[in-house]
Short mmCIF file of C-alpha atoms and ligand atoms in Angstrom, two decimals:
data_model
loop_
_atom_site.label_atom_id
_atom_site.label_comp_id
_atom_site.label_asym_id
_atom_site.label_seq_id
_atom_site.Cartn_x
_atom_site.Cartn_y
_atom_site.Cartn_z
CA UNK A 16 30.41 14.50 3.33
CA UNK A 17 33.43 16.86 2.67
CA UNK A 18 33.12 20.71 3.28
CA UNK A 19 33.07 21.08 -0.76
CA UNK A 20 29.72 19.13 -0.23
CA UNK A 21 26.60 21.42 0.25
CA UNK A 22 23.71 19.02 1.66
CA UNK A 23 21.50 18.10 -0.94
CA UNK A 24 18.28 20.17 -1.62
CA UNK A 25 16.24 16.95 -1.61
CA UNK A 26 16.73 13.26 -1.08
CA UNK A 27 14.62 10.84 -3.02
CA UNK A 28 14.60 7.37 -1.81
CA UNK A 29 12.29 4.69 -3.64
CA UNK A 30 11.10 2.35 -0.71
CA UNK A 31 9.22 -0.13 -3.55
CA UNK A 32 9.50 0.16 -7.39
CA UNK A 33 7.54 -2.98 -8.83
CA UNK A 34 4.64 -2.70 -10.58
CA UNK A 35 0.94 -4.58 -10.75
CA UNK A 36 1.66 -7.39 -7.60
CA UNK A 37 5.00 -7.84 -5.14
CA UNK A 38 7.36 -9.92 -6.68
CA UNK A 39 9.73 -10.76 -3.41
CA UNK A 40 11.98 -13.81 -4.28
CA UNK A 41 16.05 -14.41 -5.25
CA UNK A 42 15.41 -12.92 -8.83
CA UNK A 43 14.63 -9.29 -7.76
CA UNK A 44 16.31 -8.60 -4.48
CA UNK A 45 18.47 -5.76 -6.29
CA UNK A 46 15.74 -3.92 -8.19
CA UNK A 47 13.31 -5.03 -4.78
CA UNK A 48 9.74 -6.70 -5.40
CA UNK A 49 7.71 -3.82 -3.13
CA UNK A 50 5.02 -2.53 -5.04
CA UNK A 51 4.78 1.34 -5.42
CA UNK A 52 6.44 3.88 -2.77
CA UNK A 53 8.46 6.90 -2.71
CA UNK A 54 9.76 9.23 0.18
CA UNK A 55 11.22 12.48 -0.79
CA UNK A 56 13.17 14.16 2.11
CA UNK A 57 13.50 18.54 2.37
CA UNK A 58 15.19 18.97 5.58
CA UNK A 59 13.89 17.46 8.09
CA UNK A 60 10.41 16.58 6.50
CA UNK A 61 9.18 13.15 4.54
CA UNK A 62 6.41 13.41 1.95
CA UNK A 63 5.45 10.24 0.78
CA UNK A 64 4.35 9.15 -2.46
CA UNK A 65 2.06 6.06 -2.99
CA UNK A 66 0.89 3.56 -0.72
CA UNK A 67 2.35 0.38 -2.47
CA UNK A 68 3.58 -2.35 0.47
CA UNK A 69 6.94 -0.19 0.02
CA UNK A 70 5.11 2.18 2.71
CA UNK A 71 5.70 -1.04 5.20
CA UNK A 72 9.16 -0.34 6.04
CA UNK A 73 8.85 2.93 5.42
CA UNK A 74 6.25 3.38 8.52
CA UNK A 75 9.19 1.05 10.36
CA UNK A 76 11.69 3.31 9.66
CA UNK A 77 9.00 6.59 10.64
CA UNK A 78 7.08 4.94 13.52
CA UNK A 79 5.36 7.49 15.08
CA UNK A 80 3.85 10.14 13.17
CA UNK A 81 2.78 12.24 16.01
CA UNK A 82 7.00 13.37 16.19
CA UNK A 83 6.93 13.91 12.65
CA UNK A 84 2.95 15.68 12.37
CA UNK A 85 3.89 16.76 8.61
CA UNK A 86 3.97 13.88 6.84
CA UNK A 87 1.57 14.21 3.85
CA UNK A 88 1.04 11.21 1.63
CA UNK A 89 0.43 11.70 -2.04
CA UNK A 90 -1.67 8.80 -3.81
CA UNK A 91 -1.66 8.74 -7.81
CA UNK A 92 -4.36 6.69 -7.90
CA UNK A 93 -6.18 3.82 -5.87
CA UNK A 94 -5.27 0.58 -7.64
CA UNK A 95 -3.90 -2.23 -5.48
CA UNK A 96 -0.42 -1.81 -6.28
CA UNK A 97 -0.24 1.68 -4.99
CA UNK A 98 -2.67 1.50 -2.28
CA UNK A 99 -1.81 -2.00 -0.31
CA UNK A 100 0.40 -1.29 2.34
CA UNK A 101 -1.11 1.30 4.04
CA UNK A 102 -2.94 -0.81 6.44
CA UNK A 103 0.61 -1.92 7.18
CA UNK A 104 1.76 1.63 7.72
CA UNK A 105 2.40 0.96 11.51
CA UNK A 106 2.38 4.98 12.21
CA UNK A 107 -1.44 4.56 11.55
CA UNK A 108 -2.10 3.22 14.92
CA UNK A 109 -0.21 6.17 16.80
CA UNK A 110 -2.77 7.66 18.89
CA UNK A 111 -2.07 11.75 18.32
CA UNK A 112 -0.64 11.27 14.90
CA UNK A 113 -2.30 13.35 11.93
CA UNK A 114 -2.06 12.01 8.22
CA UNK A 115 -2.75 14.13 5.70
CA UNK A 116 -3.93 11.97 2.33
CA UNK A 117 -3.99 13.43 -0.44
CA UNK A 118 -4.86 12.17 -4.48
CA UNK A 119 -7.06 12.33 -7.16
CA UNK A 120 -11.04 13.00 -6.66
CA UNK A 121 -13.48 9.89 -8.13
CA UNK A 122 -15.79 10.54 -10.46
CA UNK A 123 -18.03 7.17 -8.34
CA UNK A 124 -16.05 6.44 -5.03
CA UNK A 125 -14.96 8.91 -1.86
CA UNK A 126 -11.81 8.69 -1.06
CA UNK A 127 -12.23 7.43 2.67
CA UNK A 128 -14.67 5.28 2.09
CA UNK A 129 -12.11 3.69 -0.07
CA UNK A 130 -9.98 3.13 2.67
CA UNK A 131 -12.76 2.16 5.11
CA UNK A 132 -13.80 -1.14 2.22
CA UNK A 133 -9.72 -1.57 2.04
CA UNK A 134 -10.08 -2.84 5.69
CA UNK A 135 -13.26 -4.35 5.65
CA UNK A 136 -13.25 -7.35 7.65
CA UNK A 137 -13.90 -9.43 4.33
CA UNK A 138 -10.63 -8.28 3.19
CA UNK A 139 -8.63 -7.34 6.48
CA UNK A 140 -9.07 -8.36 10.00
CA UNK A 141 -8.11 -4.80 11.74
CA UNK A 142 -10.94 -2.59 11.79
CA UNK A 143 -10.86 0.87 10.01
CA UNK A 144 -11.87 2.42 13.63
CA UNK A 145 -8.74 0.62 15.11
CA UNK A 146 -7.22 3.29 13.03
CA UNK A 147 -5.66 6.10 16.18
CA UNK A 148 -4.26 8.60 13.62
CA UNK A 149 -6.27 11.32 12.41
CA UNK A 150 -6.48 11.06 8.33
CA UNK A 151 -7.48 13.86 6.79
CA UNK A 152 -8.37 13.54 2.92
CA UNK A 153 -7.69 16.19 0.37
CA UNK A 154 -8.10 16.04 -3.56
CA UNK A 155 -5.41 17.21 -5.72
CA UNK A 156 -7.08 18.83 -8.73
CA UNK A 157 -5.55 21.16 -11.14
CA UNK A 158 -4.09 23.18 -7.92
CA UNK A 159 -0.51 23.59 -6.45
CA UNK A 160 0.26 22.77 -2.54
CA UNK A 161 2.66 24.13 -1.13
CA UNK A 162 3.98 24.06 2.58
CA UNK A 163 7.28 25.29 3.51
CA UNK A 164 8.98 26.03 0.55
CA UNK A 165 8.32 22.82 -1.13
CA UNK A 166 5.58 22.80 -3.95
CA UNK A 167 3.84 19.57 -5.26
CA UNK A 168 1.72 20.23 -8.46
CA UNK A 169 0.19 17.17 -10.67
CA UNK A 170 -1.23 16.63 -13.62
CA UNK A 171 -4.34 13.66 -15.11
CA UNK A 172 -2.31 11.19 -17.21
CA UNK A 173 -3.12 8.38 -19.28
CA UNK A 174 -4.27 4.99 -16.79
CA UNK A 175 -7.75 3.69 -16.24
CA UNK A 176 -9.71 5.53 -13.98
CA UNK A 177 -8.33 9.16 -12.78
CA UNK A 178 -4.81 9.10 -12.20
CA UNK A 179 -2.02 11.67 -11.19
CA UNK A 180 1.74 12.32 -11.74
CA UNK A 181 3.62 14.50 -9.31
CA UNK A 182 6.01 16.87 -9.62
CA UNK A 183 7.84 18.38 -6.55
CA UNK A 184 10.10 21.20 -6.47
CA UNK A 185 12.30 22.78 -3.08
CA UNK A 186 15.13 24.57 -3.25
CA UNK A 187 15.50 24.84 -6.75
CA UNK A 188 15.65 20.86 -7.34
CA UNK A 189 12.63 19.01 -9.02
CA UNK A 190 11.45 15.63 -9.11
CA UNK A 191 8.41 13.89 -11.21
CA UNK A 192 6.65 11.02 -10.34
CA UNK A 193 4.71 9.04 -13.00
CA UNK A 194 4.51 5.57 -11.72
CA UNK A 195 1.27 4.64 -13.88
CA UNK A 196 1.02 6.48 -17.54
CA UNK A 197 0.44 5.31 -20.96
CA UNK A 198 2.19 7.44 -23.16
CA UNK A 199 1.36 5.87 -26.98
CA UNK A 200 -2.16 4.42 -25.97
CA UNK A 201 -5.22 5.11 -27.43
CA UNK A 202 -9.04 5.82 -25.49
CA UNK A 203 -7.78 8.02 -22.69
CA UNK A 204 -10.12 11.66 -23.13
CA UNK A 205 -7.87 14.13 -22.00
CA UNK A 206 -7.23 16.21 -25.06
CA UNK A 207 -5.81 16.62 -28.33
CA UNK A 208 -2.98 19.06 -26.36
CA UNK A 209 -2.43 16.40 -23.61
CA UNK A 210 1.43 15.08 -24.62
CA UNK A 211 2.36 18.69 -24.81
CA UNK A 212 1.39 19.88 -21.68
CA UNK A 213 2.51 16.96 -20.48
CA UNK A 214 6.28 17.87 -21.74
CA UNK A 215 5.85 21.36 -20.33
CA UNK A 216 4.86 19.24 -16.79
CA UNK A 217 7.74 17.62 -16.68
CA UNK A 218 10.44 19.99 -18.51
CA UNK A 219 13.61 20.32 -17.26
CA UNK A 220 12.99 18.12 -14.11
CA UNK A 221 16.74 16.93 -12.02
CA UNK A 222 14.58 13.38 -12.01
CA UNK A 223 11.61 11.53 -13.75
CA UNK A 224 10.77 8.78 -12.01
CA UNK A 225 8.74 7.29 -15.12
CA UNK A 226 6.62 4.02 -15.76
CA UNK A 227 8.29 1.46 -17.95
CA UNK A 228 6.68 -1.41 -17.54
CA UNK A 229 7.12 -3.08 -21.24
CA UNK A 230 9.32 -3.61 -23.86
CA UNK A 231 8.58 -2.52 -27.40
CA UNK A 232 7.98 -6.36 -28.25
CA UNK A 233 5.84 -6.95 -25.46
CA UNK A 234 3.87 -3.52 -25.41
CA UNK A 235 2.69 -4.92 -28.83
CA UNK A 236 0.53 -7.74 -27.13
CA UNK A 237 -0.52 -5.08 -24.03
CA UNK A 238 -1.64 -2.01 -26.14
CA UNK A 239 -4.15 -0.80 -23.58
CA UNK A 240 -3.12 -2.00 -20.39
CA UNK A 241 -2.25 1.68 -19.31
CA UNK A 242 1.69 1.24 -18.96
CA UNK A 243 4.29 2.90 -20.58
CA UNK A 244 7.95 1.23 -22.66
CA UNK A 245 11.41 1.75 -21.62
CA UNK A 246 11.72 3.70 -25.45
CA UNK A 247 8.51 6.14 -24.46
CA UNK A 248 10.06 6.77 -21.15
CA UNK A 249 13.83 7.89 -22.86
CA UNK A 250 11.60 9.94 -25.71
CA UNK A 251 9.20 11.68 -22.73
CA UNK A 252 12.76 12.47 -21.21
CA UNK A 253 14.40 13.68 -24.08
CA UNK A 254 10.94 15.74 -24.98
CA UNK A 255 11.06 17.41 -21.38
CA UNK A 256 15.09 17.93 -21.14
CA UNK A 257 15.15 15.82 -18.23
CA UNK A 258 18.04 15.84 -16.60
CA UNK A 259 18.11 11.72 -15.15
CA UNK A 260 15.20 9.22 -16.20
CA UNK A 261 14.81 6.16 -13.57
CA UNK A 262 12.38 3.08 -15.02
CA UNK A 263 10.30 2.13 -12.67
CA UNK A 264 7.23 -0.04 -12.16
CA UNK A 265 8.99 -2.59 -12.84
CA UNK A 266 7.13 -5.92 -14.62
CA UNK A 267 6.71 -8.35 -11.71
CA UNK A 268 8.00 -11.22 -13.74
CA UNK A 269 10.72 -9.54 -14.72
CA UNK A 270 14.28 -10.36 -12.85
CA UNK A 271 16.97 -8.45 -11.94
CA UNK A 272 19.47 -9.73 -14.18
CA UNK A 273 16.87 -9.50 -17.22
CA UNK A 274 16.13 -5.96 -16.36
CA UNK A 275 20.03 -4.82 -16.39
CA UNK A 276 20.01 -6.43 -19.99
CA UNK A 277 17.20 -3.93 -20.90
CA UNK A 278 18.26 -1.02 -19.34
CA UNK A 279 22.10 -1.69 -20.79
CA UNK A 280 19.98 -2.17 -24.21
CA UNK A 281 17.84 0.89 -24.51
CA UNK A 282 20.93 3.14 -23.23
CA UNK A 283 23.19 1.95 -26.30
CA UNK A 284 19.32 2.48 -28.55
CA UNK A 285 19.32 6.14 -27.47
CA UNK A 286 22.72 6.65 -27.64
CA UNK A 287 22.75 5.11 -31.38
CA UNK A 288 19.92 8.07 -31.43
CA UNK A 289 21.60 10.39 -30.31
CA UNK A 290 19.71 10.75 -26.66
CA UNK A 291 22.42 11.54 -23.94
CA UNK A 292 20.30 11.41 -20.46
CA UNK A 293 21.75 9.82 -17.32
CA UNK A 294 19.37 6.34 -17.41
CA UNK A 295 19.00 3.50 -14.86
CA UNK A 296 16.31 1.06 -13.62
CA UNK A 297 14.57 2.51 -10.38
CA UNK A 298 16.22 -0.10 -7.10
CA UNK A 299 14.60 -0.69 -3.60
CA UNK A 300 16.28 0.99 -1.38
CA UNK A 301 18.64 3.57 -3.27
CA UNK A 302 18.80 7.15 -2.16
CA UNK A 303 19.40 9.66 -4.48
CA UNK A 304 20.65 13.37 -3.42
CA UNK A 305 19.68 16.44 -5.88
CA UNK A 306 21.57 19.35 -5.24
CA UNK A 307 20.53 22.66 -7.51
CA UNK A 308 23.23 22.86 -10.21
CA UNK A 309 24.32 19.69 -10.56
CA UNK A 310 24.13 16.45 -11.68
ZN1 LIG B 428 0.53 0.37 -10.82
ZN1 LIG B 429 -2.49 1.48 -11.89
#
């Protein structure tokens, strides 16, 4: 970094970015095949976001969360994309360690308990008591935490069952994370006013970290299925004055190389629209730095 460089506000790394299953193999090592997980660095602290088998090397890379206590982890919602690598989080088994887990309440199903089927021995062999951190479970309702100067504040959007985006803001920088949202569907009851406030939610955000599952050809056949198209995503940008849109939840039968051609493709569609917004597919592994005031 040269002295003209101040250190970024916040770092935003993307530790898995595929949607629905993992999808590890030759065709997707750029983009990655890990299934839902973002860190976002402030200083020296990590707040994680999503519990996809991205949070695998993430807990490699973290180890012991007793060194690092404040390490809150932000669920959108419980489905098994976003939710299967926690028992793989090796910084769960660190006697001392305290993780605070926090996501949307259940109309049916308690969050820990949740957890506690998750490693049932019908579906896992390690026992939820083998578990030596201390987890302590929080909703996220129509509130605002806060800790330290960094706020996260989220908001219902359109998926089956009750599911949250994100949007953190530190040190003037913000960042939204919608990795599940289905912005043209129909049957979601969340109000005539929803897309608006939605727009506010996101408006002038550094980075929207958006679902874009589909393409306009195949969203026709999956009308319903509670994802969002690479077109929605650019419009919801545009709508919001985003400042940088990254497509993620990426189809799990889609390859890298055919994911470039649709990302190259909807860039030269918005430009042909007039849309200028900074626009790339969401890749395993990439850190971005926001700094306030720029780009
Ligand atoms: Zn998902
Ligand atoms: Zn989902």
């Amino acid at each position: 970094m040269d002295e003209a460089t101040p250190p970024a506000q916040l770092s935003v790394r993307c530790w898995g970015t595929r949607g629905s299953i993992p999808s590890p193999g030759p065709a997707t090592t750029r983009y990655g095949g890990n299934t839902s997980c973002v860190a976002v660095r402030v200083g020296g602290r990590c707040f994680i976001f999503d519990a996809g088998t991205g949070i695998r090397p993430l807990g490699h890379q973290i180890l012991d969360l007793s060194r690092t206590p404040d390490t809150p982890l932000f669920l959108t919602h419980f489905h098994w994309d976003h939710i299967q690598g926690l028992p793989f989080f090796v910084p769960l088994y660190t006697e001392g360690a305290v993780l605070k887990i926090l996501g949307p309440r259940q109309p049916d199903a308690d969050m820990r308990e949740i957890f506690e089927r998750q490693m049932a021995p019908i579906h896992f062999p390690v026992p939820f008591s083998m578990v030596a951190a201390q987890l302590d479970f929080g909703h996220m309702e129509h509130d605002e935490w806060e800790d330290g100067g960094v706020t996260v504040r989220s908001m219902q959007v359109r998926h089956p069952s009750t599911v949250l985006g994100y949007r953190i803001e530190a040190g003037g920088v913000s960042v939204c994370f919608i990795p599940d949202n289905e912005l043209e569907g129909e049957g979601y009851d969340l109000g005539p006013d929803w897309r608006a406030r939605l727009v506010e939610f996101v408006g002038g955000a550094d980075l929207l970290i958006h679902d874009s599952m589909y393409t306009d050809s195949e969203y026709a056949e999956r009308r319903g299925w509670g994802h969002s198209t690479f077109r929605q995503s650019v419009d919801l940008a545009r709508d919001a004055g985003v400042r940088r849109l990254l497509f993620f939840h990426h189809d799990p039968q889609r390859s890298d190389d055919a994911l470039d051609a649709i990302v190259d493709r909807t860039r030269d569609e918005a430009a042909a629209r007039g849309v200028s917004l900074e626009m790339a597919a969401a890749a395993e592994g990439e850190e971005i730095h926001l700094h306030e005031g720029r780009p």
